[in-house]
JSON list of C-alpha atoms in Angstrom, two decimals:
[
{"chain": "K", "resi": 1, "resn": "MET", "atom": "CA", "xyz": [-21.42, -11.70, 10.79]},
{"chain": "K", "resi": 2, "resn": "GLY", "atom": "CA", "xyz": [-19.07, -14.33, 9.34]},
{"chain": "K", "resi": 3, "resn": "LYS", "atom": "CA", "xyz": [-15.35, -14.47, 9.77]},
{"chain": "K", "resi": 4, "resn": "LYS", "atom": "CA", "xyz": [-13.20, -12.15, 7.68]},
{"chain": "K", "resi": 5, "resn": "LYS", "atom": "CA", "xyz": [-11.54, -13.74, 4.69]},
{"chain": "K", "resi": 6, "resn": "VAL", "atom": "CA", "xyz": [-7.90, -14.67, 5.14]},
{"chain": "K", "resi": 7, "resn": "VAL", "atom": "CA", "xyz": [-5.83, -14.30, 2.01]},
{"chain": "K", "resi": 8, "resn": "LYS", "atom": "CA", "xyz": [-2.82, -16.58, 1.61]},
{"chain": "K", "resi": 9, "resn": "SER", "atom": "CA", "xyz": [-0.28, -15.55, -0.99]},
{"chain": "K", "resi": 10, "resn": "ALA", "atom": "CA", "xyz": [2.31, -18.11, -2.12]},
{"chain": "K", "resi": 11, "resn": "LYS", "atom": "CA", "xyz": [4.97, -15.49, -2.66]},
{"chain": "K", "resi": 12, "resn": "ASN", "atom": "CA", "xyz": [4.35, -13.58, 0.54]},
{"chain": "K", "resi": 13, "resn": "GLN", "atom": "CA", "xyz": [3.83, -16.17, 3.24]},
{"chain": "K", "resi": 14, "resn": "THR", "atom": "CA", "xyz": [4.62, -14.93, 6.73]},
{"chain": "K", "resi": 15, "resn": "ASN", "atom": "CA", "xyz": [7.89, -16.16, 8.15]},
{"chain": "K", "resi": 16, "resn": "THR", "atom": "CA", "xyz": [7.43, -14.76, 11.66]},
{"chain": "K", "resi": 17, "resn": "GLY", "atom": "CA", "xyz": [6.44, -18.23, 12.84]},
{"chain": "K", "resi": 18, "resn": "GLU", "atom": "CA", "xyz": [10.03, -19.34, 12.30]},
{"chain": "K", "resi": 19, "resn": "LEU", "atom": "CA", "xyz": [11.17, -17.08, 15.15]},
{"chain": "K", "resi": 20, "resn": "SER", "atom": "CA", "xyz": [10.33, -17.34, 18.83]},
{"chain": "K", "resi": 21, "resn": "ASP", "atom": "CA", "xyz": [8.88, -14.33, 20.63]},
{"chain": "K", "resi": 22, "resn": "HIS", "atom": "CA", "xyz": [12.22, -13.87, 22.36]},
{"chain": "K", "resi": 23, "resn": "GLU", "atom": "CA", "xyz": [14.15, -13.89, 19.07]},
{"chain": "K", "resi": 24, "resn": "ILE", "atom": "CA", "xyz": [11.81, -11.30, 17.55]},
{"chain": "K", "resi": 25, "resn": "ILE", "atom": "CA", "xyz": [12.20, -9.01, 20.57]},
{"chain": "K", "resi": 26, "resn": "VAL", "atom": "CA", "xyz": [15.99, -9.41, 20.56]},
{"chain": "K", "resi": 27, "resn": "ARG", "atom": "CA", "xyz": [16.14, -8.47, 16.87]},
{"chain": "K", "resi": 28, "resn": "PHE", "atom": "CA", "xyz": [13.86, -5.51, 17.43]},
{"chain": "K", "resi": 29, "resn": "GLU", "atom": "CA", "xyz": [15.92, -4.26, 20.37]},
{"chain": "K", "resi": 30, "resn": "ALA", "atom": "CA", "xyz": [19.08, -4.58, 18.27]},
{"chain": "K", "resi": 31, "resn": "LEU", "atom": "CA", "xyz": [17.54, -2.39, 15.60]},
{"chain": "K", "resi": 32, "resn": "ILE", "atom": "CA", "xyz": [16.52, 0.22, 18.17]},
{"chain": "K", "resi": 33, "resn": "ARG", "atom": "CA", "xyz": [20.05, 0.28, 19.63]},
{"chain": "K", "resi": 34, "resn": "LYS", "atom": "CA", "xyz": [21.49, 0.85, 16.17]},
{"chain": "K", "resi": 35, "resn": "TRP", "atom": "CA", "xyz": [18.87, 3.49, 15.50]},
{"chain": "K", "resi": 36, "resn": "VAL", "atom": "CA", "xyz": [19.83, 5.64, 18.51]},
{"chain": "K", "resi": 37, "resn": "ARG", "atom": "CA", "xyz": [23.50, 4.70, 18.81]},
{"chain": "K", "resi": 38, "resn": "GLY", "atom": "CA", "xyz": [25.72, 7.69, 19.59]},
{"chain": "K", "resi": 39, "resn": "GLY", "atom": "CA", "xyz": [22.71, 9.98, 19.77]},
{"chain": "K", "resi": 40, "resn": "LYS", "atom": "CA", "xyz": [22.44, 9.95, 15.98]},
{"chain": "K", "resi": 41, "resn": "VAL", "atom": "CA", "xyz": [19.35, 8.98, 14.02]},
{"chain": "K", "resi": 42, "resn": "ASP", "atom": "CA", "xyz": [20.13, 6.70, 11.10]},
{"chain": "K", "resi": 43, "resn": "ARG", "atom": "CA", "xyz": [18.29, 8.12, 8.10]},
{"chain": "K", "resi": 44, "resn": "PHE", "atom": "CA", "xyz": [17.74, 4.56, 6.88]},
{"chain": "K", "resi": 45, "resn": "PHE", "atom": "CA", "xyz": [15.36, 3.94, 9.79]},
{"chain": "K", "resi": 46, "resn": "ILE", "atom": "CA", "xyz": [13.31, 7.11, 9.90]},
{"chain": "K", "resi": 47, "resn": "HIS", "atom": "CA", "xyz": [12.45, 9.65, 7.25]},
{"chain": "K", "resi": 48, "resn": "HIS", "atom": "CA", "xyz": [11.14, 13.22, 7.43]},
{"chain": "K", "resi": 49, "resn": "ILE", "atom": "CA", "xyz": [12.38, 13.45, 11.03]},
{"chain": "K", "resi": 50, "resn": "HIS", "atom": "CA", "xyz": [11.18, 17.04, 11.34]},
{"chain": "K", "resi": 51, "resn": "ARG", "atom": "CA", "xyz": [7.64, 16.08, 10.37]},
{"chain": "K", "resi": 52, "resn": "GLU", "atom": "CA", "xyz": [4.94, 15.89, 13.03]},
{"chain": "K", "resi": 53, "resn": "ASN", "atom": "CA", "xyz": [4.17, 12.29, 12.08]},
{"chain": "K", "resi": 54, "resn": "PRO", "atom": "CA", "xyz": [7.34, 10.79, 10.57]},
{"chain": "K", "resi": 55, "resn": "ALA", "atom": "CA", "xyz": [7.45, 7.55, 8.61]},
{"chain": "K", "resi": 56, "resn": "LEU", "atom": "CA", "xyz": [9.46, 4.58, 9.77]},
{"chain": "K", "resi": 57, "resn": "GLY", "atom": "CA", "xyz": [12.18, 3.37, 7.45]},
{"chain": "K", "resi": 58, "resn": "LYS", "atom": "CA", "xyz": [12.09, -0.09, 5.91]},
{"chain": "K", "resi": 59, "resn": "LYS", "atom": "CA", "xyz": [14.03, -2.08, 8.54]},
{"chain": "K", "resi": 60, "resn": "LEU", "atom": "CA", "xyz": [12.45, -0.46, 11.58]},
{"chain": "K", "resi": 61, "resn": "PHE", "atom": "CA", "xyz": [8.96, -0.77, 10.10]},
{"chain": "K", "resi": 62, "resn": "GLU", "atom": "CA", "xyz": [9.46, -4.46, 9.37]},
{"chain": "K", "resi": 63, "resn": "ALA", "atom": "CA", "xyz": [10.67, -5.06, 12.94]},
{"chain": "K", "resi": 64, "resn": "VAL", "atom": "CA", "xyz": [7.57, -3.33, 14.34]},
{"chain": "K", "resi": 65, "resn": "ALA", "atom": "CA", "xyz": [5.25, -5.00, 11.82]},
{"chain": "K", "resi": 66, "resn": "ALA", "atom": "CA", "xyz": [6.34, -8.46, 12.97]},
{"chain": "K", "resi": 67, "resn": "LEU", "atom": "CA", "xyz": [5.08, -7.68, 16.48]},
{"chain": "K", "resi": 68, "resn": "SER", "atom": "CA", "xyz": [1.68, -6.17, 15.74]},
{"chain": "K", "resi": 69, "resn": "VAL", "atom": "CA", "xyz": [-1.39, -6.16, 13.49]},
{"chain": "K", "resi": 70, "resn": "ASN", "atom": "CA", "xyz": [-0.98, -3.57, 10.75]},
{"chain": "K", "resi": 71, "resn": "VAL", "atom": "CA", "xyz": [-3.91, -1.84, 9.05]},
{"chain": "K", "resi": 72, "resn": "SER", "atom": "CA", "xyz": [-3.32, -0.66, 5.50]},
{"chain": "K", "resi": 73, "resn": "PHE", "atom": "CA", "xyz": [-5.13, 1.77, 3.20]},
{"chain": "K", "resi": 74, "resn": "GLU", "atom": "CA", "xyz": [-4.87, 0.30, -0.31]},
{"chain": "K", "resi": 75, "resn": "SER", "atom": "CA", "xyz": [-6.01, 2.77, -2.95]},
{"chain": "K", "resi": 76, "resn": "VAL", "atom": "CA", "xyz": [-7.15, 1.75, -6.42]},
{"chain": "K", "resi": 77, "resn": "CYS", "atom": "CA", "xyz": [-7.50, 4.49, -9.02]},
{"chain": "K", "resi": 78, "resn": "LEU", "atom": "CA", "xyz": [-9.40, 3.48, -12.16]},
{"chain": "K", "resi": 79, "resn": "ARG", "atom": "CA", "xyz": [-10.38, 5.26, -15.35]},
{"chain": "K", "resi": 80, "resn": "GLU", "atom": "CA", "xyz": [-12.17, 4.39, -18.55]},
{"chain": "K", "resi": 81, "resn": "ASN", "atom": "CA", "xyz": [-9.93, 5.08, -21.55]},
{"chain": "K", "resi": 82, "resn": "LYS", "atom": "CA", "xyz": [-12.11, 6.90, -24.07]},
{"chain": "K", "resi": 83, "resn": "LYS", "atom": "CA", "xyz": [-10.00, 5.78, -27.04]},
{"chain": "K", "resi": 84, "resn": "THR", "atom": "CA", "xyz": [-9.60, 2.10, -26.27]},
{"chain": "K", "resi": 85, "resn": "LYS", "atom": "CA", "xyz": [-12.77, 1.72, -24.17]},
{"chain": "K", "resi": 86, "resn": "LYS", "atom": "CA", "xyz": [-10.61, -0.22, -21.71]},
{"chain": "K", "resi": 87, "resn": "LEU", "atom": "CA", "xyz": [-10.77, 0.06, -17.95]},
{"chain": "K", "resi": 88, "resn": "GLU", "atom": "CA", "xyz": [-7.33, 1.14, -16.68]},
{"chain": "K", "resi": 89, "resn": "ILE", "atom": "CA", "xyz": [-5.56, 1.36, -13.32]},
{"chain": "K", "resi": 90, "resn": "TYR", "atom": "CA", "xyz": [-2.79, 3.72, -12.25]},
{"chain": "K", "resi": 91, "resn": "LEU", "atom": "CA", "xyz": [0.29, 1.87, -10.95]},
{"chain": "K", "resi": 92, "resn": "LEU", "atom": "CA", "xyz": [3.68, 2.96, -9.58]},
{"chain": "K", "resi": 93, "resn": "LYS", "atom": "CA", "xyz": [6.92, 0.99, -9.45]},
{"chain": "K", "resi": 94, "resn": "ARG", "atom": "CA", "xyz": [8.56, 0.42, -6.06]},
{"chain": "K", "resi": 95, "resn": "GLY", "atom": "CA", "xyz": [12.02, 1.89, -5.49]},
{"chain": "K", "resi": 96, "resn": "LYS", "atom": "CA", "xyz": [15.12, -0.28, -5.15]},
{"chain": "K", "resi": 97, "resn": "ASN", "atom": "CA", "xyz": [15.35, 0.37, -1.37]},
{"chain": "K", "resi": 98, "resn": "GLU", "atom": "CA", "xyz": [11.68, -0.33, -0.70]},
{"chain": "K", "resi": 99, "resn": "THR", "atom": "CA", "xyz": [9.89, -3.56, 0.11]},
{"chain": "K", "resi": 100, "resn": "PHE", "atom": "CA", "xyz": [9.13, -5.48, -3.11]},
{"chain": "K", "resi": 101, "resn": "PRO", "atom": "CA", "xyz": [11.81, -3.49, -5.04]},
{"chain": "K", "resi": 102, "resn": "GLY", "atom": "CA", "xyz": [11.16, -2.90, -8.72]},
{"chain": "K", "resi": 103, "resn": "GLN", "atom": "CA", "xyz": [7.62, -4.25, -8.64]},
{"chain": "K", "resi": 104, "resn": "TRP", "atom": "CA", "xyz": [4.50, -2.38, -9.75]},
{"chain": "K", "resi": 105, "resn": "HIS", "atom": "CA", "xyz": [1.82, -1.61, -7.18]},
{"chain": "K", "resi": 106, "resn": "SER", "atom": "CA", "xyz": [-1.30, 0.38, -6.57]},
{"chain": "K", "resi": 107, "resn": "PRO", "atom": "CA", "xyz": [-0.31, 3.06, -4.02]},
{"chain": "K", "resi": 108, "resn": "GLY", "atom": "CA", "xyz": [-1.10, 2.32, -0.41]},
{"chain": "K", "resi": 109, "resn": "SER", "atom": "CA", "xyz": [0.11, 2.95, 3.12]},
{"chain": "K", "resi": 110, "resn": "ILE", "atom": "CA", "xyz": [-0.12, 1.73, 6.69]},
{"chain": "K", "resi": 111, "resn": "PHE", "atom": "CA", "xyz": [-2.28, 3.81, 9.01]},
{"chain": "K", "resi": 112, "resn": "ARG", "atom": "CA", "xyz": [-0.11, 5.78, 11.42]},
{"chain": "K", "resi": 113, "resn": "PRO", "atom": "CA", "xyz": [-1.20, 6.53, 15.00]},
{"chain": "K", "resi": 114, "resn": "GLY", "atom": "CA", "xyz": [-4.03, 9.05, 15.08]},
{"chain": "K", "resi": 115, "resn": "GLU", "atom": "CA", "xyz": [-4.79, 8.85, 11.36]},
{"chain": "K", "resi": 116, "resn": "TYR", "atom": "CA", "xyz": [-8.20, 8.47, 9.75]},
{"chain": "K", "resi": 117, "resn": "PRO", "atom": "CA", "xyz": [-8.76, 7.32, 6.14]},
{"chain": "K", "resi": 118, "resn": "GLU", "atom": "CA", "xyz": [-8.92, 10.95, 5.03]},
{"chain": "K", "resi": 119, "resn": "ASP", "atom": "CA", "xyz": [-5.44, 11.55, 6.45]},
{"chain": "K", "resi": 120, "resn": "VAL", "atom": "CA", "xyz": [-3.93, 8.58, 4.62]},
{"chain": "K", "resi": 121, "resn": "ALA", "atom": "CA", "xyz": [-5.66, 9.58, 1.38]},
{"chain": "K", "resi": 122, "resn": "LYS", "atom": "CA", "xyz": [-4.19, 13.07, 1.65]},
{"chain": "K", "resi": 123, "resn": "ARG", "atom": "CA", "xyz": [-0.72, 11.67, 2.31]},
{"chain": "K", "resi": 124, "resn": "LEU", "atom": "CA", "xyz": [-0.94, 9.29, -0.65]},
{"chain": "K", "resi": 125, "resn": "GLY", "atom": "CA", "xyz": [-2.02, 12.14, -2.89]},
{"chain": "K", "resi": 126, "resn": "GLU", "atom": "CA", "xyz": [0.99, 14.20, -1.84]},
{"chain": "K", "resi": 127, "resn": "LYS", "atom": "CA", "xyz": [3.64, 11.47, -1.70]},
{"chain": "K", "resi": 128, "resn": "GLU", "atom": "CA", "xyz": [2.60, 8.83, -4.22]},
{"chain": "K", "resi": 129, "resn": "PHE", "atom": "CA", "xyz": [0.16, 10.16, -6.82]},
{"chain": "K", "resi": 130, "resn": "ARG", "atom": "CA", "xyz": [1.58, 13.70, -6.68]},
{"chain": "K", "resi": 131, "resn": "ALA", "atom": "CA", "xyz": [-1.97, 14.91, -7.22]},
{"chain": "K", "resi": 132, "resn": "PRO", "atom": "CA", "xyz": [-4.77, 15.46, -4.68]},
{"chain": "K", "resi": 133, "resn": "LEU", "atom": "CA", "xyz": [-7.27, 12.67, -4.16]},
{"chain": "K", "resi": 134, "resn": "ALA", "atom": "CA", "xyz": [-10.96, 13.55, -4.16]},
{"chain": "K", "resi": 135, "resn": "ASN", "atom": "CA", "xyz": [-12.59, 13.40, -0.75]},
{"chain": "K", "resi": 136, "resn": "ASP", "atom": "CA", "xyz": [-15.34, 11.03, -1.89]},
{"chain": "K", "resi": 137, "resn": "PHE", "atom": "CA", "xyz": [-13.20, 7.87, -2.01]},
{"chain": "K", "resi": 138, "resn": "THR", "atom": "CA", "xyz": [-15.16, 4.64, -1.56]},
{"chain": "K", "resi": 139, "resn": "TYR", "atom": "CA", "xyz": [-14.52, 1.77, 0.82]},
{"chain": "K", "resi": 140, "resn": "VAL", "atom": "CA", "xyz": [-14.66, -1.55, -1.08]},
{"chain": "K", "resi": 141, "resn": "THR", "atom": "CA", "xyz": [-13.73, -4.39, 1.27]},
{"chain": "K", "resi": 142, "resn": "ASP", "atom": "CA", "xyz": [-11.13, -5.61, 3.75]},
{"chain": "K", "resi": 143, "resn": "PHE", "atom": "CA", "xyz": [-9.35, -8.89, 4.43]},
{"chain": "K", "resi": 144, "resn": "PHE", "atom": "CA", "xyz": [-6.48, -10.27, 6.48]},
{"chain": "K", "resi": 145, "resn": "VAL", "atom": "CA", "xyz": [-3.20, -10.91, 4.69]},
{"chain": "K", "resi": 146, "resn": "PRO", "atom": "CA", "xyz": [-0.34, -12.96, 6.20]},
{"chain": "K", "resi": 147, "resn": "GLU", "atom": "CA", "xyz": [2.87, -11.94, 4.46]},
{"chain": "K", "resi": 148, "resn": "LYS", "atom": "CA", "xyz": [6.58, -12.03, 5.13]},
{"chain": "K", "resi": 149, "resn": "ARG", "atom": "CA", "xyz": [6.54, -8.72, 7.03]},
{"chain": "K", "resi": 150, "resn": "GLY", "atom": "CA", "xyz": [3.75, -9.69, 9.43]},
{"chain": "K", "resi": 151, "resn": "TRP", "atom": "CA", "xyz": [-0.04, -9.77, 9.79]},
{"chain": "K", "resi": 152, "resn": "PHE", "atom": "CA", "xyz": [-2.01, -7.14, 7.85]},
{"chain": "K", "resi": 153, "resn": "LEU", "atom": "CA", "xyz": [-5.63, -6.03, 7.76]},
{"chain": "K", "resi": 154, "resn": "THR", "atom": "CA", "xyz": [-5.91, -4.70, 4.22]},
{"chain": "K", "resi": 155, "resn": "ARG", "atom": "CA", "xyz": [-8.65, -2.14, 3.54]},
{"chain": "K", "resi": 156, "resn": "VAL", "atom": "CA", "xyz": [-9.32, -1.46, -0.14]},
{"chain": "K", "resi": 157, "resn": "TYR", "atom": "CA", "xyz": [-10.62, 1.92, -1.39]},
{"chain": "K", "resi": 158, "resn": "LEU", "atom": "CA", "xyz": [-11.60, 3.22, -4.82]},
{"chain": "K", "resi": 159, "resn": "VAL", "atom": "CA", "xyz": [-10.13, 6.69, -5.25]},
{"chain": "K", "resi": 160, "resn": "SER", "atom": "CA", "xyz": [-10.26, 9.41, -7.89]},
{"chain": "K", "resi": 161, "resn": "LEU", "atom": "CA", "xyz": [-7.80, 12.17, -8.72]},
{"chain": "K", "resi": 162, "resn": "ARG", "atom": "CA", "xyz": [-8.21, 15.93, -8.84]},
{"chain": "K", "resi": 163, "resn": "GLY", "atom": "CA", "xyz": [-5.42, 16.52, -11.34]},
{"chain": "K", "resi": 164, "resn": "THR", "atom": "CA", "xyz": [-2.79, 14.66, -13.34]},
{"chain": "K", "resi": 165, "resn": "PRO", "atom": "CA", "xyz": [-0.79, 12.04, -11.39]},
{"chain": "K", "resi": 166, "resn": "SER", "atom": "CA", "xyz": [2.98, 11.64, -11.30]},
{"chain": "K", "resi": 167, "resn": "ARG", "atom": "CA", "xyz": [4.68, 10.74, -14.56]},
{"chain": "K", "resi": 168, "resn": "ALA", "atom": "CA", "xyz": [6.62, 8.12, -12.61]},
{"chain": "K", "resi": 169, "resn": "GLY", "atom": "CA", "xyz": [3.50, 5.98, -12.74]},
{"chain": "K", "resi": 170, "resn": "LYS", "atom": "CA", "xyz": [1.59, 4.49, -15.65]},
{"chain": "K", "resi": 171, "resn": "TRP", "atom": "CA", "xyz": [-1.98, 3.59, -16.58]},
{"chain": "K", "resi": 172, "resn": "TRP", "atom": "CA", "xyz": [-2.42, -0.11, -17.33]},
{"chain": "K", "resi": 173, "resn": "PRO", "atom": "CA", "xyz": [-5.45, -2.01, -18.66]},
{"chain": "K", "resi": 174, "resn": "VAL", "atom": "CA", "xyz": [-6.83, -4.01, -15.74]},
{"chain": "K", "resi": 175, "resn": "ASP", "atom": "CA", "xyz": [-6.81, -7.15, -17.89]},
{"chain": "K", "resi": 176, "resn": "ARG", "atom": "CA", "xyz": [-3.16, -6.67, -18.90]},
{"chain": "K", "resi": 177, "resn": "LEU", "atom": "CA", "xyz": [-1.19, -5.82, -15.76]},
{"chain": "K", "resi": 178, "resn": "PRO", "atom": "CA", "xyz": [2.61, -5.94, -15.83]},
{"chain": "K", "resi": 179, "resn": "LYS", "atom": "CA", "xyz": [4.03, -9.33, -14.88]},
{"chain": "K", "resi": 180, "resn": "ASN", "atom": "CA", "xyz": [6.12, -7.88, -12.05]},
{"chain": "K", "resi": 181, "resn": "THR", "atom": "CA", "xyz": [3.13, -6.48, -10.14]},
{"chain": "K", "resi": 182, "resn": "ILE", "atom": "CA", "xyz": [3.07, -7.29, -6.42]},
{"chain": "K", "resi": 183, "resn": "ASP", "atom": "CA", "xyz": [1.31, -10.62, -5.98]},
{"chain": "K", "resi": 184, "resn": "ILE", "atom": "CA", "xyz": [-1.25, -9.54, -3.40]},
{"chain": "K", "resi": 185, "resn": "HIS", "atom": "CA", "xyz": [-2.29, -6.67, -5.67]},
{"chain": "K", "resi": 186, "resn": "THR", "atom": "CA", "xyz": [-2.88, -8.79, -8.77]},
{"chain": "K", "resi": 187, "resn": "LYS", "atom": "CA", "xyz": [-4.68, -11.58, -6.92]},
{"chain": "K", "resi": 188, "resn": "TYR", "atom": "CA", "xyz": [-6.82, -9.73, -4.41]},
{"chain": "K", "resi": 189, "resn": "ILE", "atom": "CA", "xyz": [-6.66, -5.93, -4.11]},
{"chain": "K", "resi": 190, "resn": "ILE", "atom": "CA", "xyz": [-7.12, -4.96, -7.77]},
{"chain": "K", "resi": 191, "resn": "PRO", "atom": "CA", "xyz": [-9.72, -7.65, -8.63]},
{"chain": "K", "resi": 192, "resn": "ALA", "atom": "CA", "xyz": [-11.81, -6.67, -5.59]},
{"chain": "K", "resi": 193, "resn": "ALA", "atom": "CA", "xyz": [-11.81, -3.01, -6.62]},
{"chain": "K", "resi": 194, "resn": "VAL", "atom": "CA", "xyz": [-12.47, -3.74, -10.30]},
{"chain": "K", "resi": 195, "resn": "ASP", "atom": "CA", "xyz": [-15.37, -6.06, -9.46]},
{"chain": "K", "resi": 196, "resn": "TYR", "atom": "CA", "xyz": [-16.90, -3.43, -7.17]},
{"chain": "K", "resi": 197, "resn": "TYR", "atom": "CA", "xyz": [-16.45, -0.73, -9.82]},
{"chain": "K", "resi": 198, "resn": "ARG", "atom": "CA", "xyz": [-18.09, -2.78, -12.56]},
{"chain": "K", "resi": 199, "resn": "ARG", "atom": "CA", "xyz": [-21.00, -3.69, -10.31]},
{"chain": "K", "resi": 200, "resn": "THR", "atom": "CA", "xyz": [-21.71, -0.20, -8.99]},
{"chain": "K", "resi": 201, "resn": "GLN", "atom": "CA", "xyz": [-20.07, 2.54, -11.01]},
{"chain": "K", "resi": 202, "resn": "ALA", "atom": "CA", "xyz": [-19.50, 1.38, -14.59]},
{"chain": "K", "resi": 203, "resn": "GLY", "atom": "CA", "xyz": [-20.64, 3.96, -17.13]},
{"chain": "K", "resi": 204, "resn": "LYS", "atom": "CA", "xyz": [-20.17, 6.99, -14.90]},
{"chain": "K", "resi": 205, "resn": "LYS", "atom": "CA", "xyz": [-18.24, 9.74, -16.58]},
{"chain": "K", "resi": 206, "resn": "GLY", "atom": "CA", "xyz": [-15.57, 11.98, -15.13]},
{"chain": "K", "resi": 207, "resn": "GLY", "atom": "CA", "xyz": [-12.14, 13.44, -15.61]},
{"chain": "K", "resi": 208, "resn": "GLU", "atom": "CA", "xyz": [-8.81, 11.66, -15.67]},
{"chain": "K", "resi": 209, "resn": "GLY", "atom": "CA", "xyz": [-8.60, 9.17, -12.87]},
{"chain": "K", "resi": 210, "resn": "ALA", "atom": "CA", "xyz": [-12.33, 9.35, -12.15]},
{"chain": "K", "resi": 211, "resn": "VAL", "atom": "CA", "xyz": [-14.06, 6.16, -11.11]}
]
């Protein structure tokens, strides 16, 4: 087997090399102290605290991400528009307090401890698409991505919906994506999924969001 492809994105180059190991640890420890100071949990650092498997907030996640290899589940939901005959992708816009604020992206998430792909797919359906994902999602490819938050192993999956997705998102033709789409999505994630779809599944029929 050959080496996995390493994707280098001009906009998202890792900057962890600018800090020594000691400086990274000191910054991380400072975040933890702030997080637990006074016995209170800062809601900026951790969300859904009463959940069994809570999500880290933006700052705490980025501190942890700089110290480890992170594995992501990147979903790509495609459909063939019957009117225009165009292949389309469902995208969401990032919130102002999220990483890459205001940019469009194909929903994805980091694997949390103990999770399998099915668990992440279920969570994305509930939290991002607001519609269940079919269980027969398809693994496409994976590659390493160095970006400003750390080192990521990105796993790309084709997914399909069992219902109508959130109105917060929008279907875009794959050959006319919005200009403010996250760089790694436009250059690598979406093209890989589209190429796989066209090679293996083009012409299959299904409901909205089917691939």
